[in-house]
Coordinates of C-alpha atoms and ligand atoms in Angstrom, one line a residue:
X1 CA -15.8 10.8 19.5
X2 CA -15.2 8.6 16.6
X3 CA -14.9 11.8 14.3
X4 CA -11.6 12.3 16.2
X5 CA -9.7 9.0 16.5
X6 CA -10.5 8.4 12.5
X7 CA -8.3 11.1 12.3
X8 CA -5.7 10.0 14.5
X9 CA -5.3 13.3 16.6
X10 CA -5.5 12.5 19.8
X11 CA -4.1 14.5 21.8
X12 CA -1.5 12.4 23.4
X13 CA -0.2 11.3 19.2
X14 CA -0.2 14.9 18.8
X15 CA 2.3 15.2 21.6
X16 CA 4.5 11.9 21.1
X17 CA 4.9 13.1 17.4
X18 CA 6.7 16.1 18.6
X19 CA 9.6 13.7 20.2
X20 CA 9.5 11.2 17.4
X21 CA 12.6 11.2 15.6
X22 CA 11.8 12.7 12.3
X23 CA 11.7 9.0 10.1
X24 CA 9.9 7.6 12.9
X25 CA 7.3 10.5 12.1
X26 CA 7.0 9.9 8.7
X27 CA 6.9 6.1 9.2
X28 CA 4.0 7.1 11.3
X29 CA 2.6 9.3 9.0
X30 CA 2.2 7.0 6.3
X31 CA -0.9 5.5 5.1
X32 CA -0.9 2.3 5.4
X33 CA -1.2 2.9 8.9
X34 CA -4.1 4.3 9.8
X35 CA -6.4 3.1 12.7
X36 CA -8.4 0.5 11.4
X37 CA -11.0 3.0 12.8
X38 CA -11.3 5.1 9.3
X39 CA -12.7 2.4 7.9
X40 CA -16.6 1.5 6.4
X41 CA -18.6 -1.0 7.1
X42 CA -17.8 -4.3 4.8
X43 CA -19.8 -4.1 2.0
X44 CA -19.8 -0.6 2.1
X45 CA -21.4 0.2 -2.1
X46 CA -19.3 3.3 -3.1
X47 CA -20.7 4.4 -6.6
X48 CA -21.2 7.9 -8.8
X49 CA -24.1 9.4 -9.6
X50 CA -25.5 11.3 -12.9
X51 CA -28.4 12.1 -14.2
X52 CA -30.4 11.6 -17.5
X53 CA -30.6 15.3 -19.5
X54 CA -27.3 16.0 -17.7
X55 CA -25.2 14.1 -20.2
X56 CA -27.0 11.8 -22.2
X57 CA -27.3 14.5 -25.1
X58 CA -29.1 12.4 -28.5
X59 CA -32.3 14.1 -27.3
X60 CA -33.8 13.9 -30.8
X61 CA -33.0 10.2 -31.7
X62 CA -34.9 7.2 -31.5
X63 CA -38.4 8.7 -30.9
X64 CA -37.4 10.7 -27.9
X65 CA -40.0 13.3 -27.0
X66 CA -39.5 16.4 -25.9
X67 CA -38.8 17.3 -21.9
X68 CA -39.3 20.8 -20.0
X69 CA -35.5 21.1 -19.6
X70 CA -35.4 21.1 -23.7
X71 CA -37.6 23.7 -24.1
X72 CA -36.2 25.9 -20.8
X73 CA -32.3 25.3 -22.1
X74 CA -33.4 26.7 -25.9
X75 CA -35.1 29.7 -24.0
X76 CA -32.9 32.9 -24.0
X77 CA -31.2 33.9 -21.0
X78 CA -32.5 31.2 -19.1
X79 CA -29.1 29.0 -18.7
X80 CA -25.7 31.0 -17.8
X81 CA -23.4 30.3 -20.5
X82 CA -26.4 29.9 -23.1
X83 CA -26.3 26.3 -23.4
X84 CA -28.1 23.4 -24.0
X85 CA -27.6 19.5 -23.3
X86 CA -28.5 18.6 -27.2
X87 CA -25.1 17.1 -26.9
X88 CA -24.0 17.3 -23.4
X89 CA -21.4 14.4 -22.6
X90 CA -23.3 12.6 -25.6
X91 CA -23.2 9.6 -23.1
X92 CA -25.8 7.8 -25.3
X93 CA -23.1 6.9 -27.8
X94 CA -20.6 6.8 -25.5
X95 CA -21.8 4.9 -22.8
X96 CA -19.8 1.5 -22.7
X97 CA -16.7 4.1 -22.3
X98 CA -18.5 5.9 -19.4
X99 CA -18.8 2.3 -17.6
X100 CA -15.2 1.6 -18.2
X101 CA -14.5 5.2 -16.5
X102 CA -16.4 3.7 -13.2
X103 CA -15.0 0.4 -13.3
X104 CA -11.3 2.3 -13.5
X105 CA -12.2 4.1 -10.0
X106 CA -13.3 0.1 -9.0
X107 CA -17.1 1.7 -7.9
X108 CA -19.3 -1.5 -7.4
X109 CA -22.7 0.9 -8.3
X110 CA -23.7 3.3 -10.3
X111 CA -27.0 6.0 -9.4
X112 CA -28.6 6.9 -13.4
X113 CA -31.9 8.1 -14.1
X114 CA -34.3 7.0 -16.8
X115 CA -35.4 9.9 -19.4
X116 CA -39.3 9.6 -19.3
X117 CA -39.5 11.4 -22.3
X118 CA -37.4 8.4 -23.6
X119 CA -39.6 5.7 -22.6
X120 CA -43.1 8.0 -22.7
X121 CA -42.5 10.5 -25.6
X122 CA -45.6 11.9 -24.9
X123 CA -45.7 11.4 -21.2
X124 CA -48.5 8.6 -20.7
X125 CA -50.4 6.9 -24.0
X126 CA -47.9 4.9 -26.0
X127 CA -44.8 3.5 -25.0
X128 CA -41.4 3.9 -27.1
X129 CA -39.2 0.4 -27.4
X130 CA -36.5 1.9 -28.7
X131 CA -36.5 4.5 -25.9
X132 CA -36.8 1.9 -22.9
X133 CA -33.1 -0.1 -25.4
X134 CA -31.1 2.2 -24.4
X135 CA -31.5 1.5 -20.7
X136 CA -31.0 -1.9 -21.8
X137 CA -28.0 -1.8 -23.3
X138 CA -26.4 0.5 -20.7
X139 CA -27.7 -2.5 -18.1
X140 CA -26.2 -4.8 -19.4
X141 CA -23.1 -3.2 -20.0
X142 CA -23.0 -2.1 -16.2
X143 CA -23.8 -5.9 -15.3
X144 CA -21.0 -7.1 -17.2
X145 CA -18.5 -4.8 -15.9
X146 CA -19.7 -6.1 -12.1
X147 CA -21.4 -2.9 -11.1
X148 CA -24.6 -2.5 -9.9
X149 CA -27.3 -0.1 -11.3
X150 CA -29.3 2.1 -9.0
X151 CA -32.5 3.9 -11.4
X152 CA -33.6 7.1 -10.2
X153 CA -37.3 7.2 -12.5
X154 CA -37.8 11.1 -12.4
X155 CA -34.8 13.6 -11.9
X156 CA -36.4 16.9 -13.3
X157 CA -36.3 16.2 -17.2
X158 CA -40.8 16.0 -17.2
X159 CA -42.3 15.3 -20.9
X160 CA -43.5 18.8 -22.4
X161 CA -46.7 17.5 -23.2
X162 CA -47.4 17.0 -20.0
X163 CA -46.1 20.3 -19.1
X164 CA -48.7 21.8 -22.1
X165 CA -51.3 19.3 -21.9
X166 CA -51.8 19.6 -17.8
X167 CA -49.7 22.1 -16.5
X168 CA -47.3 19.9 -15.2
X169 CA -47.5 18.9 -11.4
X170 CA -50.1 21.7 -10.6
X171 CA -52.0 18.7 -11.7
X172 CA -52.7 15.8 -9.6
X173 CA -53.0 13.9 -13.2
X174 CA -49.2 14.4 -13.6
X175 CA -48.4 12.0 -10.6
X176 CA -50.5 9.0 -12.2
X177 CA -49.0 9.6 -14.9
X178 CA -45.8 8.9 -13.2
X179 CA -46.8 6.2 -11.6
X180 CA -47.9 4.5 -15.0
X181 CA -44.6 5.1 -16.0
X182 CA -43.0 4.0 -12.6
X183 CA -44.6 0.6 -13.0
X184 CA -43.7 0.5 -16.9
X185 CA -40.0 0.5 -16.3
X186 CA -40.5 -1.8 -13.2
X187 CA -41.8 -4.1 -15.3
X188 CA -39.3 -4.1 -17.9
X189 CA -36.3 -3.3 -15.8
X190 CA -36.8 -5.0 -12.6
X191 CA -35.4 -7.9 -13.6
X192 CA -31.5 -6.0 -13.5
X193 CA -32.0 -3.1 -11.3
X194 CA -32.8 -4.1 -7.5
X195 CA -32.9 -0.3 -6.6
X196 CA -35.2 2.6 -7.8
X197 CA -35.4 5.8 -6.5
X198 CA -38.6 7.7 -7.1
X199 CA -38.5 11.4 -7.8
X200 CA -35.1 13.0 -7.3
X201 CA -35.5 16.1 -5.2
X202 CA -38.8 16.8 -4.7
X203 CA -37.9 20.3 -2.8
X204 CA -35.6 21.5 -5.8
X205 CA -38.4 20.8 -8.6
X206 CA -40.8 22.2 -6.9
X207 CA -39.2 25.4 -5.4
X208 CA -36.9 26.3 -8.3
X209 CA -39.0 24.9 -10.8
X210 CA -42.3 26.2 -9.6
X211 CA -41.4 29.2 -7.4
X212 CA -38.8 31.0 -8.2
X213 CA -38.9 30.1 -11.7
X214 CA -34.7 29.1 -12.7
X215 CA -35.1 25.6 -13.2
X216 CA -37.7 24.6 -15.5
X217 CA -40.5 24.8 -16.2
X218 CA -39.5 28.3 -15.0
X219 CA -42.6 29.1 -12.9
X220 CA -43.9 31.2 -10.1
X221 CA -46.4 30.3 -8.9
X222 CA -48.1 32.2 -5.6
X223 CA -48.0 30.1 -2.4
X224 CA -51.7 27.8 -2.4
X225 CA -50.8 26.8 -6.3
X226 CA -47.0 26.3 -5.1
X227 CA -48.4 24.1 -1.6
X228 CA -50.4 22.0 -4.1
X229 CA -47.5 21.1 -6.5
X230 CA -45.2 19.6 -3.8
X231 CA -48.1 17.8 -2.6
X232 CA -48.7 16.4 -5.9
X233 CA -45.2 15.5 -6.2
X234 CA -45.0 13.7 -3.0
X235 CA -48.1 12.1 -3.7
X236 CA -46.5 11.2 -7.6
X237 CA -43.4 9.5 -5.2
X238 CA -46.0 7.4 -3.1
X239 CA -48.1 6.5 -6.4
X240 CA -44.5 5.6 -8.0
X241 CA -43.5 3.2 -4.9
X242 CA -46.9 1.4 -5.2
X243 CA -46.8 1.0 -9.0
X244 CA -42.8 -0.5 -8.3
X245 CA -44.4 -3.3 -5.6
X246 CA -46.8 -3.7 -8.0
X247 CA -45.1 -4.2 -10.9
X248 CA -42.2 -5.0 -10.2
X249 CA -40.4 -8.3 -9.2
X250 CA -40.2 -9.8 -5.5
X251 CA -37.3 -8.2 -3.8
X252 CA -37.2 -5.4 -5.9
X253 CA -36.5 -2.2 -3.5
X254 CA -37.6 1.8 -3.9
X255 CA -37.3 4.6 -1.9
X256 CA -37.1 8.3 -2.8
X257 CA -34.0 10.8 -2.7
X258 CA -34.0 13.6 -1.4
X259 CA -31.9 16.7 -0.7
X260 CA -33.2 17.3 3.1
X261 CA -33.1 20.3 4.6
X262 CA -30.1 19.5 6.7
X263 CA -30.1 20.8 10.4
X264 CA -26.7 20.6 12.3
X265 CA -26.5 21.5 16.4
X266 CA -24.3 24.7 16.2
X267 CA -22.5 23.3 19.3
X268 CA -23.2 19.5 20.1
X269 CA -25.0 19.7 23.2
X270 CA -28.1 17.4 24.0
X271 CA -30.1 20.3 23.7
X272 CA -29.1 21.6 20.2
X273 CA -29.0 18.2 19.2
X274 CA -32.7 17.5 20.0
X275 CA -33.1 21.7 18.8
X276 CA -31.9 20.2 15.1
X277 CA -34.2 17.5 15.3
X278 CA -37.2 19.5 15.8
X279 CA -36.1 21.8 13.5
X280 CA -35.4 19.0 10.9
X281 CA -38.8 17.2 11.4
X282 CA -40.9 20.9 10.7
X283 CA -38.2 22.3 7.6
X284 CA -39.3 19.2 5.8
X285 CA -42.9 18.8 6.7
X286 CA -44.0 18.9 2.7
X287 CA -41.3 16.2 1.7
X288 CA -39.5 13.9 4.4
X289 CA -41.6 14.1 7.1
X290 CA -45.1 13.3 5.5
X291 CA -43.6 10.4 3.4
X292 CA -42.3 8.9 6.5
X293 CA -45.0 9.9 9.1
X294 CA -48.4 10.0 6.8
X295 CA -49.3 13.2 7.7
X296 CA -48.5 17.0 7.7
X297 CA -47.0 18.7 11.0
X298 CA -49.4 21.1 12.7
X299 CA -46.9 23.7 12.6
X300 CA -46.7 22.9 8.6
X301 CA -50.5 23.3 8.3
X302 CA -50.4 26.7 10.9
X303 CA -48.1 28.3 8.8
X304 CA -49.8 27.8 5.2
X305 CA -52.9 28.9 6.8
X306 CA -55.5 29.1 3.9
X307 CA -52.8 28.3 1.4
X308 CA -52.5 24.6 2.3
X309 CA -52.6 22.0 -0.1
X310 CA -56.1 20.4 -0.6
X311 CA -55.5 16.3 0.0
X312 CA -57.9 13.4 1.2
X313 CA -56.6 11.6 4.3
X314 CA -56.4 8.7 1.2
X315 CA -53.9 10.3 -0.3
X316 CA -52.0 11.0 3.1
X317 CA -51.7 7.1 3.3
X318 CA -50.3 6.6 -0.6
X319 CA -47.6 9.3 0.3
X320 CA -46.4 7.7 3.0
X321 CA -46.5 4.1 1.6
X322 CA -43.7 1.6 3.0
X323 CA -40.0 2.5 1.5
X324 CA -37.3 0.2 1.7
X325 CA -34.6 2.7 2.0
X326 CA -34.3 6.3 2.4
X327 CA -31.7 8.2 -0.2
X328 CA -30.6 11.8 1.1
X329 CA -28.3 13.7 -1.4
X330 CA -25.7 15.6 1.0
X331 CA -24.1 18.9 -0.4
X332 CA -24.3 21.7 2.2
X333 CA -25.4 22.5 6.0
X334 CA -28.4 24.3 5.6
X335 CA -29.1 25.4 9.0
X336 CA -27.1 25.5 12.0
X337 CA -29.4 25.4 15.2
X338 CA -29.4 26.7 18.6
X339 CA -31.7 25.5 21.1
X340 CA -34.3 28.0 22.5
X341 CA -36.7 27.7 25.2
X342 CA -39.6 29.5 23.5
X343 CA -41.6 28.0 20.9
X344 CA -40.6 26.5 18.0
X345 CA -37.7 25.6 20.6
X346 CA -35.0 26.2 18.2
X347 CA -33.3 29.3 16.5
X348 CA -31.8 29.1 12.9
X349 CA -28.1 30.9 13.5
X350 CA -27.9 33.6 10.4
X351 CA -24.9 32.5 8.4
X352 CA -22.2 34.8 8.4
X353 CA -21.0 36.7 5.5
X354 CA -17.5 34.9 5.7
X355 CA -18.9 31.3 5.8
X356 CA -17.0 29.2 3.6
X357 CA -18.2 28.4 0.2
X358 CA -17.0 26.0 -3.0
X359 CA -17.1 26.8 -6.4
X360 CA -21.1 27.8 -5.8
X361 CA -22.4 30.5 -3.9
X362 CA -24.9 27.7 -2.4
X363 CA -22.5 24.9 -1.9
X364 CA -21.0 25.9 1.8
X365 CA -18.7 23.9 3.2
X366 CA -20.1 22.2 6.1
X367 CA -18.5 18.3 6.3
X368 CA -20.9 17.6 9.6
X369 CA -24.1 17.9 7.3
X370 CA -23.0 14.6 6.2
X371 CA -22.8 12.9 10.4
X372 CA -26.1 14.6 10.7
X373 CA -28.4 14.3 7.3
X374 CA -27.9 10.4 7.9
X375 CA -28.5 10.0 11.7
X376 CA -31.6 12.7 12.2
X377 CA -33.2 10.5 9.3
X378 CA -32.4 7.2 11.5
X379 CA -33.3 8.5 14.2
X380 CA -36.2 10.5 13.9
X381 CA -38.1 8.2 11.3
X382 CA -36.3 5.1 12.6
X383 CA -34.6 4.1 8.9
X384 CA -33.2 1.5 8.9
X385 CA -31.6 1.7 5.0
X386 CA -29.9 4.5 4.0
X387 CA -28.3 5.7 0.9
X388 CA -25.8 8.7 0.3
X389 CA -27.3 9.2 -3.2
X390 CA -25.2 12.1 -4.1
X391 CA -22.3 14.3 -2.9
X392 CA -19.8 16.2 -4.2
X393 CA -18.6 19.9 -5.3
X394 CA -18.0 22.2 -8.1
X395 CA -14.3 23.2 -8.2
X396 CA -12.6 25.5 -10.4
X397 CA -10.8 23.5 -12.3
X398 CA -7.9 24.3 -14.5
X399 CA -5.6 21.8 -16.5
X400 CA -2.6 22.5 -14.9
X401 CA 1.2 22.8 -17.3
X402 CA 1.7 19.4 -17.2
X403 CA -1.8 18.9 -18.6
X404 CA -3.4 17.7 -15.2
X405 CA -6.2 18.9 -12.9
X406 CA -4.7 18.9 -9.3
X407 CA -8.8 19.4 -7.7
X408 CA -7.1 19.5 -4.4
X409 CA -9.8 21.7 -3.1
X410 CA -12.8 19.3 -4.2
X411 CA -10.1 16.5 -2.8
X412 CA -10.4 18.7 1.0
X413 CA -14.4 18.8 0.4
X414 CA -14.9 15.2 0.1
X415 CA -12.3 13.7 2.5
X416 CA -13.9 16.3 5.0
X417 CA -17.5 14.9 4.2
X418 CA -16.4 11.3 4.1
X419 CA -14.8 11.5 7.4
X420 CA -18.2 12.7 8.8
X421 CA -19.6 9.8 7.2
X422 CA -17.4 7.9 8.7
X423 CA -18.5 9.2 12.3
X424 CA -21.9 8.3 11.1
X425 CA -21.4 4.3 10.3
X426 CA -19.4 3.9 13.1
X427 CA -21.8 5.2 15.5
X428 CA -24.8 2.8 13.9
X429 CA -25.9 4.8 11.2
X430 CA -27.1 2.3 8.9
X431 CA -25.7 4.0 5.4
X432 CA -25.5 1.3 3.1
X433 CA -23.8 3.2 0.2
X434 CA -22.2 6.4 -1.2
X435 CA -22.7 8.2 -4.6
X436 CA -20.4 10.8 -5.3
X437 CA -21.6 13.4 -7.5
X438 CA -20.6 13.4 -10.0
X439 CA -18.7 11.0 -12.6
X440 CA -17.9 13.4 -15.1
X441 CA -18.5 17.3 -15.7
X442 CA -21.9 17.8 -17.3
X443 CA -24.9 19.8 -18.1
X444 CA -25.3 21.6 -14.6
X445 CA -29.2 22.7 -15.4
X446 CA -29.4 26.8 -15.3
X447 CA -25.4 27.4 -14.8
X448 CA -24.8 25.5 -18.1
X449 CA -21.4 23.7 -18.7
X450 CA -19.9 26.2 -16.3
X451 CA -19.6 24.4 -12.9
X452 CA -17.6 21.4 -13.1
X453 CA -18.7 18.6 -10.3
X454 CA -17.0 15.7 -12.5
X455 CA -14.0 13.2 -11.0
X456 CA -13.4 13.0 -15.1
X457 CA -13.0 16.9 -16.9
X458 CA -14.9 16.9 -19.9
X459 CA -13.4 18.5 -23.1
X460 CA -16.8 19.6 -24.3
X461 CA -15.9 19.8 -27.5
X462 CA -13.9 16.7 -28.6
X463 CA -15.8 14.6 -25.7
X464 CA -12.3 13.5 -24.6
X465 CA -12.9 12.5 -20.7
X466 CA -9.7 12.6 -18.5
X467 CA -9.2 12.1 -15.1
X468 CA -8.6 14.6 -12.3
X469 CA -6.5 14.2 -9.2
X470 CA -9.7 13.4 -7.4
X471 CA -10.6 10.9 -9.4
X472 CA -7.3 8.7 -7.5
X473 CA -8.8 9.9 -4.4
X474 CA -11.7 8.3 -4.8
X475 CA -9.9 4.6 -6.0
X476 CA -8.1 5.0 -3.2
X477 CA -10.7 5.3 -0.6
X478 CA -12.8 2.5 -2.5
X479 CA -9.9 0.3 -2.9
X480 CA -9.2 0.6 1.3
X481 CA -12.9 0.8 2.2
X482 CA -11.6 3.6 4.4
X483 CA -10.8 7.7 4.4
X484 CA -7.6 8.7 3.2
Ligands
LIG501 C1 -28.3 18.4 -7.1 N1 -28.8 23.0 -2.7 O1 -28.9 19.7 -7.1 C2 -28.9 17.7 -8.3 O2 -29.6 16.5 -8.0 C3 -28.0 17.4 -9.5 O3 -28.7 17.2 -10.6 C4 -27.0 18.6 -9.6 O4 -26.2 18.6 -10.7 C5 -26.2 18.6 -8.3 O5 -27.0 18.6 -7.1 C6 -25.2 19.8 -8.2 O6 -25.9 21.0 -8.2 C7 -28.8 20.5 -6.0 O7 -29.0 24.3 -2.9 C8 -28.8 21.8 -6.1 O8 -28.6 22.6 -1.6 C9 -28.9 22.7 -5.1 C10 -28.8 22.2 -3.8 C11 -28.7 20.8 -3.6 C12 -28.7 20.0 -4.7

């Protein structure tokens, strides 16, 4: 297995080591000498990802309207360590030194999304210049620093007036909304970013947002209301990636990005492995699987009974309209399977207690989500472009005496997930890219300023960004194109 020789462990190295003299060992041991085997594809795009309300902060300047996450963030009790992102990493001042950051760890690409609230204050009717500037100026500042932007249009921050006026994505109104806003910043930004990604998981905003009611807008909705919001966010994605082609210019590319429900075969077998792909193509029947296949699964349909969505067979065809890549954001195994010979043909092992976790309760460690996310996409939906659009860990950090943060554990995550995505180029995969999530600590949505995912700590309150020990880690794997 390619997994295995990246690292260098076959068993025959293993045993030579033992009868190396000990500065032969080390000689062998150093880096430089790694198979060429750990390496990525040339051309490789390794980036960092962020999001708009996370750490722009300046949410009441230049004609900004108000989003959901405003109003859910000032709402008491609603976020962990009662903040807000007012302020957050106040990355709309200090932008041009949050490029400089990137270009320090030499990333070639950089995964933002646009505020709609910025560029539609009140969701749809009259756009706001000065709103749309700021996406400008942080262009052209990525442009001149030789790094290449990569626009997520919707990650979670929704205008409150929609929220008031329509409910939100309970209404079908909400997605052409979107849409006219998807084709808006096409228009205008097309001309500098080559990449957009539509709605940034669908699955989270819909089931946190809209069912169990801790992310905003802080819903729960019973199931038939909760079956029509994800369709009308899928359908908002396939209205978004037709208002892009039609809008924007020739070339220009879109795809969504998802966080998948990620299958892994408990024990690689050809039967768990085709086990996990059943299993993946049915656990995302409302997101995944009807974009790329046009239609709901049976057993989909079956199981919502008389709560399924209400859709035309028109609107069937817009959610599934041509992508040009497929972005999967990669944090955690969410099921390991088991073949079974009765129906559905799989079994979902129960995790046990002591499965390993990071600094989340939901983040387990599970590196081989990133070998499978990747190929079950490929190979089930036959995609041929595929982006890592985030990854990464919360970690405990703590400055240590000498003033440093030696992240060492969110160093063990990501070396573990990158040598699984390795496995995955090397075997055909066709990942084009990696984002890690995330540049810098920020605004992380309900559990406030608490978790840390950043490769730069954030001094929240004298905005002073300084970088970890992971933050060489990742220089060092961009610089060698390879796992280290
Ligand atoms: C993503 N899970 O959320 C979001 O896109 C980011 O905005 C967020 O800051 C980051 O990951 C870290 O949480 C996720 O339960 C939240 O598998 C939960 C899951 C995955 C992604």
């Amino acid at each position: 297995m390619a997994g295995w020789s990246a690292l260098g462990l076959s068993a025959k190295s293993a045993e030579s080591s033992q009868a190396d003299s000990s500065q032969e060992t080390s000689q062998k041991n150093r880096l430089p000498n790694r198979s060429l085997s750990s390496g990525f594809p040339a051309g490789f795009l390794w980036g960092t990802a962020t999001s708009a309300y996370q750490i722009e902060g300046a949410v009441h300047e230049d004609g900004r309207g108000a989003s959901i996450w405003d109003r859910y963030a000032h709402t008491r009790g609603k976020i962990l360590d009662h903040g807000n992102a007012d302020v957050a990493n106040d990355h709309y001042h200090l932008y041009k030194e949050d490029v400089r950051l990137m270009k320090a760890l030499g990333a070639k690409a950089y995964r933002f999304s646009i505020a709609w609230p910025r560029v539609f204050p009140e969701g749809a009717g009259s756009p706001n210049p000065k709103g749309l500037d700021f996406y400008n100026r942080l262009l052209d500042e990525l442009l001149a620093n030789g790094i290449e932007p990569f626009a997520t249009m919707y990650h979670w921050d929704l205008p409150e007036a929609l929220q008031d006026r329509l409910g939100g994505w309970v209404s079908r109104d909400t997605a052409k909304a979107f849409a006219d806003y998807a084709g808006y910043v096409a228009e205008r930004l097309s001309d500098r970013v080559k990449h957009f990604f539509t709605v940034n998981e669908c699955s989270r905003l819909v089931h946190l947002g809209y069912g169990a009611g801790s992310d905003a807008p802080g819903l729960r909705l019973p199931q038939a209301k909760l079956n029509q919001v994800r369709h009308n966010v899928a359908l908002g994605h396939g209205l978004a990636v037709q208002a892009v082609r039609a809008h924007g210019r020739v070339g220009t590319r879109v795809g969504p990005a998802e966080n998948m429900v990620t299958c892994i075969p408990a024990i690689e077998t050809p039967a768990n492995i085709r086990a996990a792909e059943i299993a993946t193509r049915q656990l995302n029947a409302g997101y995944l699987t009807v974009m790329l296949e046009g239609k709901y699964t049976d057993e989909f349909l079956a199981s919502a009974g008389k709560n399924a969505p209400k859709y035309t067979a028109e609107d069937l065809s817009i959610i599934s309209s041509a992508v040009d890549f497929v972005g999967l954001n990669v944090y955690t195994p969410n099921h390991y399977v088991v073949a079974a010979d009765n129906a559905p043909g799989f079994t979902l092992a129960p995790f046990p207690a002591s499965f390993p976790h990071m600094d989340s309760t939901w983040l387990k460690i599970g590196p081989e989500a990133m070998y499978w996310a990747p190929r079950h996409v490929a190979k089930l939906w036959d995609v041929k472009s595929i982006y890592i659009t985030e990854n990464g860990t919360s970690a405990a950090d703590e400055p240590a005496a000498d003033g440093n943060v030696y992240d060492v554990d969110r160093i063990m995550y990501l070396r573990n997930y990158l040598i699984h995505l390795q496995r995955a180029t090397s075997d055909g995969v066709p990942v084009l890219g990696y984002f890690l999530w995330s540049l810098m600590d920020n605004f992380e949505w309900s559990d406030g300023f608490e978790k840390r995912y950043g490769l730069y700590r954030v001094d929240f309150n004298t905005q002073r960004r300084t970088p970890k020990l992971s933050a060489s880690f990742y220089r060092e794997i961009i610089e060698r194109n390879a796992v280290v």
